[in-house]
PDB file of C-alpha atoms in Angstrom:
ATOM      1  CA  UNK J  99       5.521 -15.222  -3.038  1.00 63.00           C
ATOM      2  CA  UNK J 100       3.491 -13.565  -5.709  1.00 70.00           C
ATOM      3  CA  UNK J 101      -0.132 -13.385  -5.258  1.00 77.00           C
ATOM      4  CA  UNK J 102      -2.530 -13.814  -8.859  1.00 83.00           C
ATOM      5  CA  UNK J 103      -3.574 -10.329  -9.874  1.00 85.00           C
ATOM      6  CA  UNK J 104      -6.808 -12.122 -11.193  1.00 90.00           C
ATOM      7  CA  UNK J 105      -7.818 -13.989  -7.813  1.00 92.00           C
ATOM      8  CA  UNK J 106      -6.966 -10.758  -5.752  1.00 91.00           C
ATOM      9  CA  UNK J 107      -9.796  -8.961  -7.756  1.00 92.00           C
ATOM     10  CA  UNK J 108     -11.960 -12.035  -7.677  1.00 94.00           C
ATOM     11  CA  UNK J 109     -11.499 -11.981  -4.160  1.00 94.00           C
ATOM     12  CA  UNK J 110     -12.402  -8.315  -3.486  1.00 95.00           C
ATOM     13  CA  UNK J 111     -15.692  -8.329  -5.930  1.00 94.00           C
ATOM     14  CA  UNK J 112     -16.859 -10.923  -3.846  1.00 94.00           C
ATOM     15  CA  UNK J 113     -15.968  -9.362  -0.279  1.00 95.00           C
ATOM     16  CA  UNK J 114     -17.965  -6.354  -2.216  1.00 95.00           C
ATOM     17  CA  UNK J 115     -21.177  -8.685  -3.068  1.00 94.00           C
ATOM     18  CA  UNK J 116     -21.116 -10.474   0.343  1.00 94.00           C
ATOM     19  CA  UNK J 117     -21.455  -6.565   2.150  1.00 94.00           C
ATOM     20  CA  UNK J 118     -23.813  -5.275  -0.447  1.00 94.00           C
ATOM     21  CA  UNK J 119     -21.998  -2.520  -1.532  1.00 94.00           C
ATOM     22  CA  UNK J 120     -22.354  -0.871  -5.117  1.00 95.00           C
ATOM     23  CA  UNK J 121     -19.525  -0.628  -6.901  1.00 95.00           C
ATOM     24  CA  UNK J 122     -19.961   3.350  -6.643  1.00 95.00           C
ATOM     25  CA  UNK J 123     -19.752   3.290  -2.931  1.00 95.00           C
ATOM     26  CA  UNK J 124     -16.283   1.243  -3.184  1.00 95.00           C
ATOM     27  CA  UNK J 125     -14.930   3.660  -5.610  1.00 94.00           C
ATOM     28  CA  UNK J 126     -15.178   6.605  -3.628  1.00 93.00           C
ATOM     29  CA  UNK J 127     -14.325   4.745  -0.036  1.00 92.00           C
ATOM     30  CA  UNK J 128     -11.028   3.595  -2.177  1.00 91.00           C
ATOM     31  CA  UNK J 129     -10.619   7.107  -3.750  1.00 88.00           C
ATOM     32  CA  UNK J 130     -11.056   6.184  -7.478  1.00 91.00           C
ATOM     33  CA  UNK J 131     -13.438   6.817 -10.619  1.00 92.00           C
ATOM     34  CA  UNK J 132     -15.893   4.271 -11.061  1.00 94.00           C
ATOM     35  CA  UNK J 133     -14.057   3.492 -14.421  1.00 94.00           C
ATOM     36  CA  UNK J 134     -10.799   2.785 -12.205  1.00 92.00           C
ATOM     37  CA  UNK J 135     -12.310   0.651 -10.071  1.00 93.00           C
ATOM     38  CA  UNK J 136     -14.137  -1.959 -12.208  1.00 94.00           C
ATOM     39  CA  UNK J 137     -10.558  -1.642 -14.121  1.00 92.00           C
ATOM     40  CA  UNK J 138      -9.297  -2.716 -10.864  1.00 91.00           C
ATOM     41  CA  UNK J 139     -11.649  -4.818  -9.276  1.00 93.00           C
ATOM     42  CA  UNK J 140     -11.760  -7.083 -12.852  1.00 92.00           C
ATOM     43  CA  UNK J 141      -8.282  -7.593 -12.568  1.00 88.00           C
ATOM     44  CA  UNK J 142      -7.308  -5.554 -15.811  1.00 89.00           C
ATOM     45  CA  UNK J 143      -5.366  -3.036 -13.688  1.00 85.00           C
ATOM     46  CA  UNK J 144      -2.632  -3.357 -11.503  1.00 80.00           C
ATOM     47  CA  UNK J 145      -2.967  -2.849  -7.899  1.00 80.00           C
ATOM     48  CA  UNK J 146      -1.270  -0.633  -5.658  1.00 78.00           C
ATOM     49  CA  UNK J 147      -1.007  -0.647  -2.399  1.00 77.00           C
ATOM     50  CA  UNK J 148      -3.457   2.290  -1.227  1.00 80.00           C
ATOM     51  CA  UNK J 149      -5.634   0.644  -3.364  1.00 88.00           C
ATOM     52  CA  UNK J 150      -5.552  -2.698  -1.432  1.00 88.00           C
ATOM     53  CA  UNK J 151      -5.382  -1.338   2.147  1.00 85.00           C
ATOM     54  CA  UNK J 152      -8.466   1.324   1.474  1.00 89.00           C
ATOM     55  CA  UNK J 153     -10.700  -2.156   0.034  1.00 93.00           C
ATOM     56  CA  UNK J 154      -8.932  -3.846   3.061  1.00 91.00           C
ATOM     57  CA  UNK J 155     -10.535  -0.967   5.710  1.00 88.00           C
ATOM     58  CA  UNK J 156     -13.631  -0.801   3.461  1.00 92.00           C
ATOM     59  CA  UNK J 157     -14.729  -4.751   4.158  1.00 94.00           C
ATOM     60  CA  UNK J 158     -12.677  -4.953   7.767  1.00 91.00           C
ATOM     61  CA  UNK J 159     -10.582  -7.596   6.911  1.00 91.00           C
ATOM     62  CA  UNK J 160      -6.252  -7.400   6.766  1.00 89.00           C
ATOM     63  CA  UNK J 161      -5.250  -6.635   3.556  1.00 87.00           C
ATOM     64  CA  UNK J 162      -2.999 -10.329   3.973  1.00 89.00           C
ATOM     65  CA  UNK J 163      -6.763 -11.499   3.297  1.00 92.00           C
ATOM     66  CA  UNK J 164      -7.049 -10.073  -0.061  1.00 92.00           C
ATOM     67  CA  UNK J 165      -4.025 -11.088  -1.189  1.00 89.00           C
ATOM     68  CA  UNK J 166      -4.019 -14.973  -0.121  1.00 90.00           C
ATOM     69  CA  UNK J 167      -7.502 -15.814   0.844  1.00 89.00           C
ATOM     70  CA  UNK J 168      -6.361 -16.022   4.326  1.00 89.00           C
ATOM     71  CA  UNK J 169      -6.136 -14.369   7.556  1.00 89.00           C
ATOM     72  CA  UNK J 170      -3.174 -14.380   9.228  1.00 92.00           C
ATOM     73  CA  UNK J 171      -2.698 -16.566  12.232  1.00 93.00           C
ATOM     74  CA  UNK J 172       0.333 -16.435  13.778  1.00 94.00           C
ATOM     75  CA  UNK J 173       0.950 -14.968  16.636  1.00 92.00           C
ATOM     76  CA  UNK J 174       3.894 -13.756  18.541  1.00 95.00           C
ATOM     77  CA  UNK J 175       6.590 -13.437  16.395  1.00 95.00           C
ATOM     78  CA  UNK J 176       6.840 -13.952  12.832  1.00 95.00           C
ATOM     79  CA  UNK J 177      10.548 -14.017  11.194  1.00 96.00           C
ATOM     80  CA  UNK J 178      10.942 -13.069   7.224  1.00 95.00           C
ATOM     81  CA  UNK J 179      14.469 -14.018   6.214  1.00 94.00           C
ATOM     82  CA  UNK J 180      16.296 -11.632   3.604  1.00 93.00           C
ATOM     83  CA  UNK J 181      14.930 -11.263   0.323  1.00 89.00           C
ATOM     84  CA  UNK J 182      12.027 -12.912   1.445  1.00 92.00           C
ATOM     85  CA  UNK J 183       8.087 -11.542   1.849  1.00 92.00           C
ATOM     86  CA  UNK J 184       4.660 -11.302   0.518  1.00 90.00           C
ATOM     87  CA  UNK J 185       5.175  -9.612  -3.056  1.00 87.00           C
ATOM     88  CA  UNK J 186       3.005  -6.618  -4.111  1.00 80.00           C
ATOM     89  CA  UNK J 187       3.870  -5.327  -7.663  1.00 68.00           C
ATOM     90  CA  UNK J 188       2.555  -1.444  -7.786  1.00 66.00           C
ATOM     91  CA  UNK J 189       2.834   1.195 -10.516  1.00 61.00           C
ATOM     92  CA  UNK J 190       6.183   1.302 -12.677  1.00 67.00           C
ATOM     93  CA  UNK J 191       7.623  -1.615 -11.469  1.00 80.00           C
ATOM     94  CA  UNK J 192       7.713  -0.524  -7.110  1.00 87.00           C
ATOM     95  CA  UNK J 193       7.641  -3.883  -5.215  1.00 88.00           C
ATOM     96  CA  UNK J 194       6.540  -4.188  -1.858  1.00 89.00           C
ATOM     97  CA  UNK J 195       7.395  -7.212  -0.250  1.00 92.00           C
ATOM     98  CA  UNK J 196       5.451  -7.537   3.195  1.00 93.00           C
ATOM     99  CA  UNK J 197       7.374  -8.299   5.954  1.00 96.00           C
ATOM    100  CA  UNK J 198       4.767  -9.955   8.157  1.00 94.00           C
ATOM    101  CA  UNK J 199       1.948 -10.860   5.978  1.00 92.00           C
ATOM    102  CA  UNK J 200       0.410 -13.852   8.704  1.00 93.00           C
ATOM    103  CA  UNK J 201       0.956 -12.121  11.763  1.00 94.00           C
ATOM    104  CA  UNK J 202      -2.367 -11.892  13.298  1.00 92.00           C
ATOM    105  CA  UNK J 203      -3.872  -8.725  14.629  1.00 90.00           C
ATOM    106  CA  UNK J 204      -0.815  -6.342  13.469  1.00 91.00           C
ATOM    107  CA  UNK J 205      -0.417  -3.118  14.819  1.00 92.00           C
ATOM    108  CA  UNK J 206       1.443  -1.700  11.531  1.00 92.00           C
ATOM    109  CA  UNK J 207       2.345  -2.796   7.797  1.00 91.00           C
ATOM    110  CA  UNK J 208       6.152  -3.270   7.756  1.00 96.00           C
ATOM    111  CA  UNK J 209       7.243  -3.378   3.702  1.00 94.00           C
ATOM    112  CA  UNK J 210      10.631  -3.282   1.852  1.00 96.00           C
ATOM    113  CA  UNK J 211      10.027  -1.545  -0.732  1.00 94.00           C
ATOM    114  CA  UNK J 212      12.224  -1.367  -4.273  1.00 95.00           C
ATOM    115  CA  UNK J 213      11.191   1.819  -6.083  1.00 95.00           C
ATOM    116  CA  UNK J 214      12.742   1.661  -9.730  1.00 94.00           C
ATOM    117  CA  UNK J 215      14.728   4.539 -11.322  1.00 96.00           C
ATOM    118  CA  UNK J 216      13.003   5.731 -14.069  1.00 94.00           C
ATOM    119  CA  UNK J 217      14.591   8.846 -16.470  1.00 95.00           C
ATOM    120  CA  UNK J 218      11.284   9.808 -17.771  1.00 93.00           C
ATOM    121  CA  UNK J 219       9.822  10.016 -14.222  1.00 93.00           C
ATOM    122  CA  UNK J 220      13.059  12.892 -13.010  1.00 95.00           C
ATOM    123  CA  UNK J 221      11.442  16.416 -14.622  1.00 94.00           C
ATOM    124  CA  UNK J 222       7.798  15.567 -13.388  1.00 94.00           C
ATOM    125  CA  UNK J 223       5.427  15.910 -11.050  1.00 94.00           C
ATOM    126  CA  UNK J 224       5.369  13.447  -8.156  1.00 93.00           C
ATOM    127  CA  UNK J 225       2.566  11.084  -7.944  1.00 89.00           C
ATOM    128  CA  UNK J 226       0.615  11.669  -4.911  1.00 92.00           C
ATOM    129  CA  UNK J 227      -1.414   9.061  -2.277  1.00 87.00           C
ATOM    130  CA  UNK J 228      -3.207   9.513   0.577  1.00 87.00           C
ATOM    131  CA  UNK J 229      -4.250   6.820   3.111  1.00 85.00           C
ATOM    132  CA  UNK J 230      -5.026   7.253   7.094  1.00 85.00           C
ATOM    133  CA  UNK J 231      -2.423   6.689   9.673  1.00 91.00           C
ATOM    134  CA  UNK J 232       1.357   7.335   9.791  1.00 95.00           C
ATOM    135  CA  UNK J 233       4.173   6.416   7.978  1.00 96.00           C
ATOM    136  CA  UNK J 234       7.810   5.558   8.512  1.00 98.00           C
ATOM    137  CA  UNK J 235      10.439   5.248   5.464  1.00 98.00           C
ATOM    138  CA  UNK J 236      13.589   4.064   6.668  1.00 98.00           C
ATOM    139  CA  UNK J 237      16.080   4.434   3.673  1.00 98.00           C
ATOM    140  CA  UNK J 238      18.239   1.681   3.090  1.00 98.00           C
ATOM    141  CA  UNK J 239      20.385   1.792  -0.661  1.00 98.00           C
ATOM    142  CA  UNK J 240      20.106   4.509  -2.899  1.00 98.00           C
ATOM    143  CA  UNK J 241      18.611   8.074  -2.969  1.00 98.00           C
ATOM    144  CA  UNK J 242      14.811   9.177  -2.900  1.00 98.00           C
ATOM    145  CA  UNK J 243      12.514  12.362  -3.843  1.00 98.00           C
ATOM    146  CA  UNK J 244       9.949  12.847  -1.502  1.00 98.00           C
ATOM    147  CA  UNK J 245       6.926  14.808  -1.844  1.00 97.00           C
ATOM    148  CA  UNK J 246       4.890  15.890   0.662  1.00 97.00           C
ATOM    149  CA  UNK J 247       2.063  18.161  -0.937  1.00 95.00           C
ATOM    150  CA  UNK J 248       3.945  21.060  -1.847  1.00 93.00           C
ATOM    151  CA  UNK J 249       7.375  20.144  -0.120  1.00 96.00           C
ATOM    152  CA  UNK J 250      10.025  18.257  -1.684  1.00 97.00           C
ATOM    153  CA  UNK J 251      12.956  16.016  -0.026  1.00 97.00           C
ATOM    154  CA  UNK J 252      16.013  13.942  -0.771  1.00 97.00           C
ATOM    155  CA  UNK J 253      17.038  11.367   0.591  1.00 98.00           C
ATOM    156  CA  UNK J 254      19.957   9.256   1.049  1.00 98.00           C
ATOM    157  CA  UNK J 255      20.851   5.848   2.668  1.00 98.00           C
ATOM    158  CA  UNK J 256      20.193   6.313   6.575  1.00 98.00           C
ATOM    159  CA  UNK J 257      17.382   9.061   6.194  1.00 98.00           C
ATOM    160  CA  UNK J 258      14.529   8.658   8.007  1.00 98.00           C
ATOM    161  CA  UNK J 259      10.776  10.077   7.354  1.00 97.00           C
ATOM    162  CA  UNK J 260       7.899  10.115   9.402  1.00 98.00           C
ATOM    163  CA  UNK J 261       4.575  11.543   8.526  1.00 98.00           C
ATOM    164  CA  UNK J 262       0.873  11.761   8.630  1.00 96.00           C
ATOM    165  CA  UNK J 263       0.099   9.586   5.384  1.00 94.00           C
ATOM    166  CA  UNK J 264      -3.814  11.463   4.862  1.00 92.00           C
ATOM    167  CA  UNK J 265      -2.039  14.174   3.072  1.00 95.00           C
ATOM    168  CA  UNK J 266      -0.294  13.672   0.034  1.00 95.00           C
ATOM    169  CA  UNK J 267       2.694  11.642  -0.721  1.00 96.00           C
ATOM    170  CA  UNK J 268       4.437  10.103  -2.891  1.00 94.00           C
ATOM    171  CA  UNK J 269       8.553   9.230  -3.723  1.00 95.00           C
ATOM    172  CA  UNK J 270      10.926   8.323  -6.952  1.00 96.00           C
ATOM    173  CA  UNK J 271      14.339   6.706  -6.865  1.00 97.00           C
ATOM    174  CA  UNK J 272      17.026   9.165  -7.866  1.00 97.00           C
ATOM    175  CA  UNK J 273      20.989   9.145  -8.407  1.00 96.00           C
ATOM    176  CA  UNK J 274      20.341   6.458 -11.839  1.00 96.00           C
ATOM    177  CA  UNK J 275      19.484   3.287  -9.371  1.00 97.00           C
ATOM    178  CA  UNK J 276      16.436   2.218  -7.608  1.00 97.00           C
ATOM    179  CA  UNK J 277      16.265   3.123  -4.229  1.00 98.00           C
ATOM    180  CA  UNK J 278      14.988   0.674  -1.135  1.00 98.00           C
ATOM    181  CA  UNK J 279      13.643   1.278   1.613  1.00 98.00           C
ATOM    182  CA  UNK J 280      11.766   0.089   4.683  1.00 98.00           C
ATOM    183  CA  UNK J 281       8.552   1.463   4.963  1.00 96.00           C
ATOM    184  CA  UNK J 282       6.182   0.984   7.791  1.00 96.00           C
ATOM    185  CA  UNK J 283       2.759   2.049   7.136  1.00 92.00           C
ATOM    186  CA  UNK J 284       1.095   2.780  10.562  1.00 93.00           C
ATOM    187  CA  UNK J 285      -2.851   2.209  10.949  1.00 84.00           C
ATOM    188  CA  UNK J 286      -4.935   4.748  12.525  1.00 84.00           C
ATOM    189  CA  UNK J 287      -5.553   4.122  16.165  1.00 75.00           C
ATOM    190  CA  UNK J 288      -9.385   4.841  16.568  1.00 67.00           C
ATOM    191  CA  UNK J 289      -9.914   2.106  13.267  1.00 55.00           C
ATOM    192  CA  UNK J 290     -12.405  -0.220  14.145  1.00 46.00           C
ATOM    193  CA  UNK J 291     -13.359  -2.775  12.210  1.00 39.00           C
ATOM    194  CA  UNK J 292     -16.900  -2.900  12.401  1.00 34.00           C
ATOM    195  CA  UNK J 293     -17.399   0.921  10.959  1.00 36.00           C
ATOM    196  CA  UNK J 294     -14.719   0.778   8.499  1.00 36.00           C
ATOM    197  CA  UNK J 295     -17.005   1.138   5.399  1.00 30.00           C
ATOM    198  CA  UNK J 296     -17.719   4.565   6.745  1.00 30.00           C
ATOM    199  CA  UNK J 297     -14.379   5.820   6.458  1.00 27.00           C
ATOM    200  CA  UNK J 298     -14.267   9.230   4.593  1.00 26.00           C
TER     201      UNK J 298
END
């Protein structure tokens, strides 16, 4: 399941309007220019997932409402066979495909993710994000770079990471193929809804 880029940023310019905020305030809570964002929030960029989750704390909803239009219900379990998930496309062809997009009230944000190997990407600087809470990257196929501000990491099929996602990170696929792995992005435990458009 692929959501539509161009209802995604529909959706989040009127999540904006109904709170009243200017689209300066939501570039800053989401950590971009103001160019970026109206690039993003008109639909003429691609998402990525920082992006997403940062709007998705910024208005209180769960990001699964941004990229349907609804809020997950289900409750209990939820089972996602193989291959199977809520698709996210991010920069240079990553997919994230969400693991539990309509469980209700989740706890974490379990992803496989496919990061592409790209040649031109091996001799430069890592791409760094930042976004509150934890992480967990479980590799499954392939081999990873990790940075982690000024540390670098490889990884191989098996590896496990674990790490406060506020400071900078980011990963490539190495070794010629695209690496996958399960990441599991882990919200901050004193989030609260109702004063999430204050978040720094």
């Amino acid at each position: 399941m692929q959501p539509d880029r161009q209802e995604v940023a529909n959706r989040i310019r009127s999540l904006r309007d109904d709170l009243e905020l200017t689209v300066e305030q939501m570039a800053e809570l989401t950590g971009r220019s103001v160019d970026e964002y109206i690039a993003q929030e008109s639909g003429e960029a691609d998402f990525d997932f920082t992006f997403l989750y940062k709007c998705a704390q910024a208005f209180g909803v769960d990001v699964i409402e941004i990229l349907t239009g609804e809020a997950p219900k289900l409750t209990g379990y939820e089972l996602t066979r193989q291959g199977e998930g809520l698709s996210i496309m991010r920069r240079h062809g990553f997919e994230y495909l969400h693991q539990a997009p309509f469980f209700k009230d989740k706890l974490t944000e379990p992803f496989i993710v496919t990061a592409p190997y790209l040649e031109e990407e091996q001799n430069q600087p890592i791409h760094l994000s930042y976004h509150r809470g934890q992480e967990i990257d479980f590799i499954i196929s392939g081999r990873m770079r990790f940075a982690y501000e000024d540390h670098i990491e490889e990884l191989s099929a098996g590896d496990t990471l674990y790490y406060d996602s506020s400071r900078g990170h980011g990963m490539i696929a190495i070794g010629g193929e695209p690496c996958i792995f399960l990441a599991i992005v882990i919200k901050p435990q004193d989030e609260d809804p109702s004063d999430s458009i204050n978040i720094p």
